[in-house]
Amino acid sequence: MRMVIKLINLMRIAGKGVDKFNKQQQTPLHLAVKLDFLPAVDILIKSGASINAVDCTGSSSIHMAVQGRSTKCLQMLLERCQEAELNTRNFDGLTPLHTAVDNGDLEQVELLLKYGAEIDVTDGKSGRTCLFHAAESNEKPMVELLLRHGANPDVPNYAGVTTAMAAQGRNL
C-alpha cells in the first residue's frame, strides 16, 4: 500500500496527474477498480482521479465495478464522486445499469438507481431498456424491482417492440 501512495505522490509532484493510461487506455483508477483494491481506489479518488475516464472498450470505472461485481467498490465510487456519469454507454452500447441488470445483481441495481441512474435508458445496439433486458432473461425479481422503481414497460426498442409485448409469452 505504501508503494501505491508513493507512486501517486510522485505522479502529482511531477505534474503528471493520476489519469495517465496504458495501451488499453486504462487509468490507475481503472486498474484499482478491476482489482477491487479499495484502499487504492480511495487514494486515487482523493487525488483527483477521473471517474468518468473510459478505456479502449468505452468502459468507465463505474462500468468496471459493475462488470467485476464489486458492490463495495461501486458504492465507494458512487458515494465519493458526485460527478459520476451513470448513463454513459460503453462500446457494447450498455450503461452500468444495463450490465448490473444483465448480471442479475439486485443490490447493484438498487445502488445505481439510488444515485441517479436513468431507469428507462436504452442500450445503444437494439434500443432495449433495462426492464426489457430483465424480461428477456426471465428475471422476475429484477423485473419486479425495476417496475417498483418506475420502469416504463411501454418504451419501444428500435424494432418497435415494447417490454410489455415481449413479456407476454414469458409468464412475467
mmCIF file of C-alpha atoms in Angstrom:
data_model
loop_
_atom_site.group_PDB
_atom_site.id
_atom_site.type_symbol
_atom_site.label_atom_id
_atom_site.label_comp_id
_atom_site.label_asym_id
_atom_site.label_seq_id
_atom_site.Cartn_x
_atom_site.Cartn_y
_atom_site.Cartn_z
ATOM 1 C CA MET A 1 0.000 0.000 0.000
ATOM 2 C CA ARG A 2 2.837 2.379 0.799
ATOM 3 C CA MET A 3 4.201 1.849 -2.697
ATOM 4 C CA VAL A 4 0.872 2.866 -4.235
ATOM 5 C CA ILE A 5 0.813 6.040 -2.147
ATOM 6 C CA LYS A 6 4.410 6.838 -3.148
ATOM 7 C CA LEU A 7 3.652 6.341 -6.835
ATOM 8 C CA ILE A 8 0.576 8.547 -6.676
ATOM 9 C CA ASN A 9 2.502 11.266 -4.851
ATOM 10 C CA LEU A 10 5.351 11.059 -7.385
ATOM 11 C CA MET A 11 2.884 11.462 -10.249
ATOM 12 C CA ARG A 12 1.378 14.528 -8.598
ATOM 13 C CA ILE A 13 4.760 16.093 -7.794
ATOM 14 C CA ALA A 14 5.894 15.564 -11.384
ATOM 15 C CA GLY A 15 2.757 17.352 -12.541
ATOM 16 C CA LYS A 16 1.560 14.268 -14.400
ATOM 17 C CA GLY A 17 -1.729 13.815 -12.589
ATOM 18 C CA VAL A 18 -3.187 10.422 -11.764
ATOM 19 C CA ASP A 19 -5.045 9.827 -15.021
ATOM 20 C CA LYS A 20 -2.182 8.529 -17.151
ATOM 21 C CA PHE A 21 -3.235 5.467 -19.122
ATOM 22 C CA ASN A 22 -1.710 2.288 -20.521
ATOM 23 C CA LYS A 23 -2.092 0.776 -24.008
ATOM 24 C CA GLN A 24 -5.657 -0.301 -23.195
ATOM 25 C CA GLN A 25 -6.396 3.284 -22.106
ATOM 26 C CA GLN A 26 -6.794 2.095 -18.517
ATOM 27 C CA THR A 27 -6.014 4.615 -15.805
ATOM 28 C CA PRO A 28 -4.686 3.702 -12.343
ATOM 29 C CA LEU A 29 -8.266 4.058 -11.069
ATOM 30 C CA HIS A 30 -9.496 1.564 -13.676
ATOM 31 C CA LEU A 31 -6.858 -0.937 -12.587
ATOM 32 C CA ALA A 32 -7.572 -0.439 -8.878
ATOM 33 C CA VAL A 33 -11.299 -0.955 -9.523
ATOM 34 C CA LYS A 34 -10.665 -4.077 -11.634
ATOM 35 C CA LEU A 35 -8.513 -5.495 -8.826
ATOM 36 C CA ASP A 36 -11.117 -4.460 -6.236
ATOM 37 C CA PHE A 37 -8.249 -2.749 -4.380
ATOM 38 C CA LEU A 38 -10.367 -0.417 -2.243
ATOM 39 C CA PRO A 39 -7.516 1.427 -0.451
ATOM 40 C CA ALA A 40 -6.007 2.374 -3.824
ATOM 41 C CA VAL A 41 -9.436 3.392 -5.167
ATOM 42 C CA ASP A 42 -9.846 5.623 -2.116
ATOM 43 C CA ILE A 43 -6.440 7.302 -2.533
ATOM 44 C CA LEU A 44 -6.929 7.808 -6.260
ATOM 45 C CA ILE A 45 -10.329 9.432 -5.749
ATOM 46 C CA LYS A 46 -8.831 11.733 -3.106
ATOM 47 C CA SER A 47 -6.020 12.551 -5.556
ATOM 48 C CA GLY A 48 -8.475 13.709 -8.201
ATOM 49 C CA ALA A 49 -8.651 10.681 -10.490
ATOM 50 C CA SER A 50 -11.327 10.994 -13.160
ATOM 51 C CA ILE A 51 -14.142 8.552 -12.512
ATOM 52 C CA ASN A 52 -15.539 9.203 -15.999
ATOM 53 C CA ALA A 53 -12.402 8.342 -17.991
ATOM 54 C CA VAL A 54 -13.060 5.400 -20.325
ATOM 55 C CA ASP A 55 -10.786 2.609 -21.509
ATOM 56 C CA CYS A 56 -10.471 1.142 -25.012
ATOM 57 C CA THR A 57 -13.860 -0.604 -24.587
ATOM 58 C CA GLY A 58 -15.617 2.613 -23.605
ATOM 59 C CA SER A 59 -15.980 1.417 -20.010
ATOM 60 C CA SER A 60 -15.689 3.821 -17.096
ATOM 61 C CA SER A 61 -14.711 2.963 -13.528
ATOM 62 C CA ILE A 62 -18.425 2.555 -12.737
ATOM 63 C CA HIS A 63 -18.804 0.065 -15.607
ATOM 64 C CA MET A 64 -15.771 -1.847 -14.318
ATOM 65 C CA ALA A 65 -17.040 -2.059 -10.737
ATOM 66 C CA VAL A 66 -20.333 -3.461 -12.041
ATOM 67 C CA GLN A 67 -18.632 -5.836 -14.500
ATOM 68 C CA GLY A 68 -16.398 -7.116 -11.682
ATOM 69 C CA ARG A 69 -19.415 -7.437 -9.389
ATOM 70 C CA SER A 70 -17.678 -5.371 -6.736
ATOM 71 C CA THR A 71 -20.541 -3.800 -4.832
ATOM 72 C CA LYS A 72 -18.265 -2.243 -2.184
ATOM 73 C CA CYS A 73 -16.161 -0.584 -4.859
ATOM 74 C CA LEU A 74 -19.264 0.615 -6.708
ATOM 75 C CA GLN A 75 -20.653 2.069 -3.502
ATOM 76 C CA MET A 76 -17.364 3.866 -2.769
ATOM 77 C CA LEU A 77 -17.289 5.373 -6.261
ATOM 78 C CA LEU A 78 -20.912 6.495 -6.094
ATOM 79 C CA GLU A 79 -20.637 7.959 -2.587
ATOM 80 C CA ARG A 80 -17.447 9.911 -3.211
ATOM 81 C CA CYS A 81 -17.797 11.022 -6.822
ATOM 82 C CA GLN A 82 -20.884 13.140 -7.359
ATOM 83 C CA GLU A 83 -19.700 13.887 -10.908
ATOM 84 C CA ALA A 84 -20.064 10.234 -11.947
ATOM 85 C CA GLU A 85 -21.822 9.887 -15.296
ATOM 86 C CA LEU A 86 -24.107 6.921 -14.691
ATOM 87 C CA ASN A 87 -25.830 6.797 -18.078
ATOM 88 C CA THR A 88 -22.758 6.607 -20.311
ATOM 89 C CA ARG A 89 -22.803 3.674 -22.725
ATOM 90 C CA ASN A 90 -19.687 1.586 -23.350
ATOM 91 C CA PHE A 91 -18.819 0.425 -26.866
ATOM 92 C CA ASP A 92 -21.229 -2.515 -26.452
ATOM 93 C CA GLY A 93 -23.973 0.085 -26.030
ATOM 94 C CA LEU A 94 -24.549 -0.720 -22.348
ATOM 95 C CA THR A 95 -24.798 1.568 -19.347
ATOM 96 C CA PRO A 96 -23.651 0.323 -15.933
ATOM 97 C CA LEU A 97 -27.329 -0.228 -15.075
ATOM 98 C CA HIS A 98 -27.810 -2.495 -18.108
ATOM 99 C CA THR A 99 -24.783 -4.521 -17.022
ATOM 100 C CA ALA A 100 -25.989 -4.812 -13.417
ATOM 101 C CA VAL A 101 -29.395 -5.969 -14.698
ATOM 102 C CA ASP A 102 -27.766 -8.478 -17.065
ATOM 103 C CA ASN A 103 -25.680 -9.766 -14.126
ATOM 104 C CA GLY A 104 -28.865 -10.205 -12.087
ATOM 105 C CA ASP A 105 -27.342 -8.081 -9.304
ATOM 106 C CA LEU A 106 -30.281 -6.578 -7.427
ATOM 107 C CA GLU A 107 -28.043 -4.794 -4.909
ATOM 108 C CA GLN A 108 -26.020 -3.012 -7.577
ATOM 109 C CA VAL A 109 -29.183 -2.052 -9.456
ATOM 110 C CA GLU A 110 -30.594 -0.525 -6.250
ATOM 111 C CA LEU A 111 -27.354 1.421 -5.706
ATOM 112 C CA LEU A 112 -27.230 2.762 -9.253
ATOM 113 C CA LEU A 113 -30.870 3.851 -9.110
ATOM 114 C CA LYS A 114 -30.347 5.467 -5.692
ATOM 115 C CA TYR A 115 -27.536 7.588 -7.123
ATOM 116 C CA GLY A 116 -29.465 8.675 -10.195
ATOM 117 C CA ALA A 117 -29.071 6.134 -12.988
ATOM 118 C CA GLU A 118 -31.825 6.635 -15.558
ATOM 119 C CA ILE A 119 -34.166 3.653 -15.301
ATOM 120 C CA ASP A 120 -35.563 3.813 -18.845
ATOM 121 C CA VAL A 121 -32.267 4.437 -20.648
ATOM 122 C CA THR A 122 -31.996 2.309 -23.788
ATOM 123 C CA ASP A 123 -28.981 0.315 -24.903
ATOM 124 C CA GLY A 124 -27.146 1.555 -27.959
ATOM 125 C CA LYS A 125 -27.494 -1.539 -30.127
ATOM 126 C CA SER A 126 -31.159 -2.519 -30.011
ATOM 127 C CA GLY A 127 -32.853 0.245 -28.046
ATOM 128 C CA ARG A 128 -33.860 -2.094 -25.220
ATOM 129 C CA THR A 129 -34.398 -0.691 -21.731
ATOM 130 C CA CYS A 130 -33.087 -2.373 -18.594
ATOM 131 C CA LEU A 131 -36.601 -3.693 -17.986
ATOM 132 C CA PHE A 132 -36.576 -5.234 -21.473
ATOM 133 C CA HIS A 133 -33.226 -6.934 -20.711
ATOM 134 C CA ALA A 134 -34.596 -8.336 -17.430
ATOM 135 C CA ALA A 135 -37.809 -9.571 -19.069
ATOM 136 C CA GLU A 136 -35.893 -11.281 -21.889
ATOM 137 C CA SER A 137 -33.832 -13.120 -19.283
ATOM 138 C CA ASN A 138 -36.938 -14.165 -17.328
ATOM 139 C CA GLU A 139 -35.502 -12.436 -14.243
ATOM 140 C CA LYS A 140 -38.758 -11.977 -12.342
ATOM 141 C CA PRO A 141 -37.206 -10.432 -9.181
ATOM 142 C CA MET A 142 -35.305 -7.944 -11.354
ATOM 143 C CA VAL A 143 -38.428 -7.118 -13.386
ATOM 144 C CA GLU A 144 -40.348 -6.521 -10.145
ATOM 145 C CA LEU A 145 -37.577 -4.310 -8.730
ATOM 146 C CA LEU A 146 -37.410 -2.186 -11.877
ATOM 147 C CA LEU A 147 -41.192 -1.813 -12.013
ATOM 148 C CA ARG A 148 -41.242 -0.767 -8.325
ATOM 149 C CA HIS A 149 -38.758 1.965 -9.238
ATOM 150 C CA GLY A 150 -40.995 3.204 -12.047
ATOM 151 C CA ALA A 151 -39.625 1.484 -15.156
ATOM 152 C CA ASN A 152 -41.901 2.031 -18.150
ATOM 153 C CA PRO A 153 -42.926 -1.249 -19.868
ATOM 154 C CA ASP A 154 -44.156 0.653 -22.932
ATOM 155 C CA VAL A 155 -40.827 2.047 -24.177
ATOM 156 C CA PRO A 156 -40.278 0.516 -27.637
ATOM 157 C CA ASN A 157 -36.942 -0.831 -28.836
ATOM 158 C CA TYR A 158 -35.598 0.116 -32.272
ATOM 159 C CA ALA A 159 -37.887 -2.503 -33.871
ATOM 160 C CA GLY A 160 -40.969 -1.049 -32.169
ATOM 161 C CA VAL A 161 -41.364 -3.897 -29.662
ATOM 162 C CA THR A 162 -42.112 -2.900 -26.062
ATOM 163 C CA THR A 163 -41.196 -4.801 -22.910
ATOM 164 C CA ALA A 164 -44.879 -5.462 -22.298
ATOM 165 C CA MET A 165 -45.175 -7.075 -25.739
ATOM 166 C CA ALA A 166 -42.005 -9.153 -25.289
ATOM 167 C CA ALA A 167 -43.031 -10.311 -21.805
ATOM 168 C CA GLN A 168 -46.486 -11.605 -22.817
ATOM 169 C CA GLY A 169 -45.331 -15.137 -23.515
ATOM 170 C CA ARG A 170 -42.830 -15.317 -20.664
ATOM 171 C CA ASN A 171 -45.146 -15.597 -17.643
ATOM 172 C CA LEU A 172 -43.848 -12.357 -16.150
#
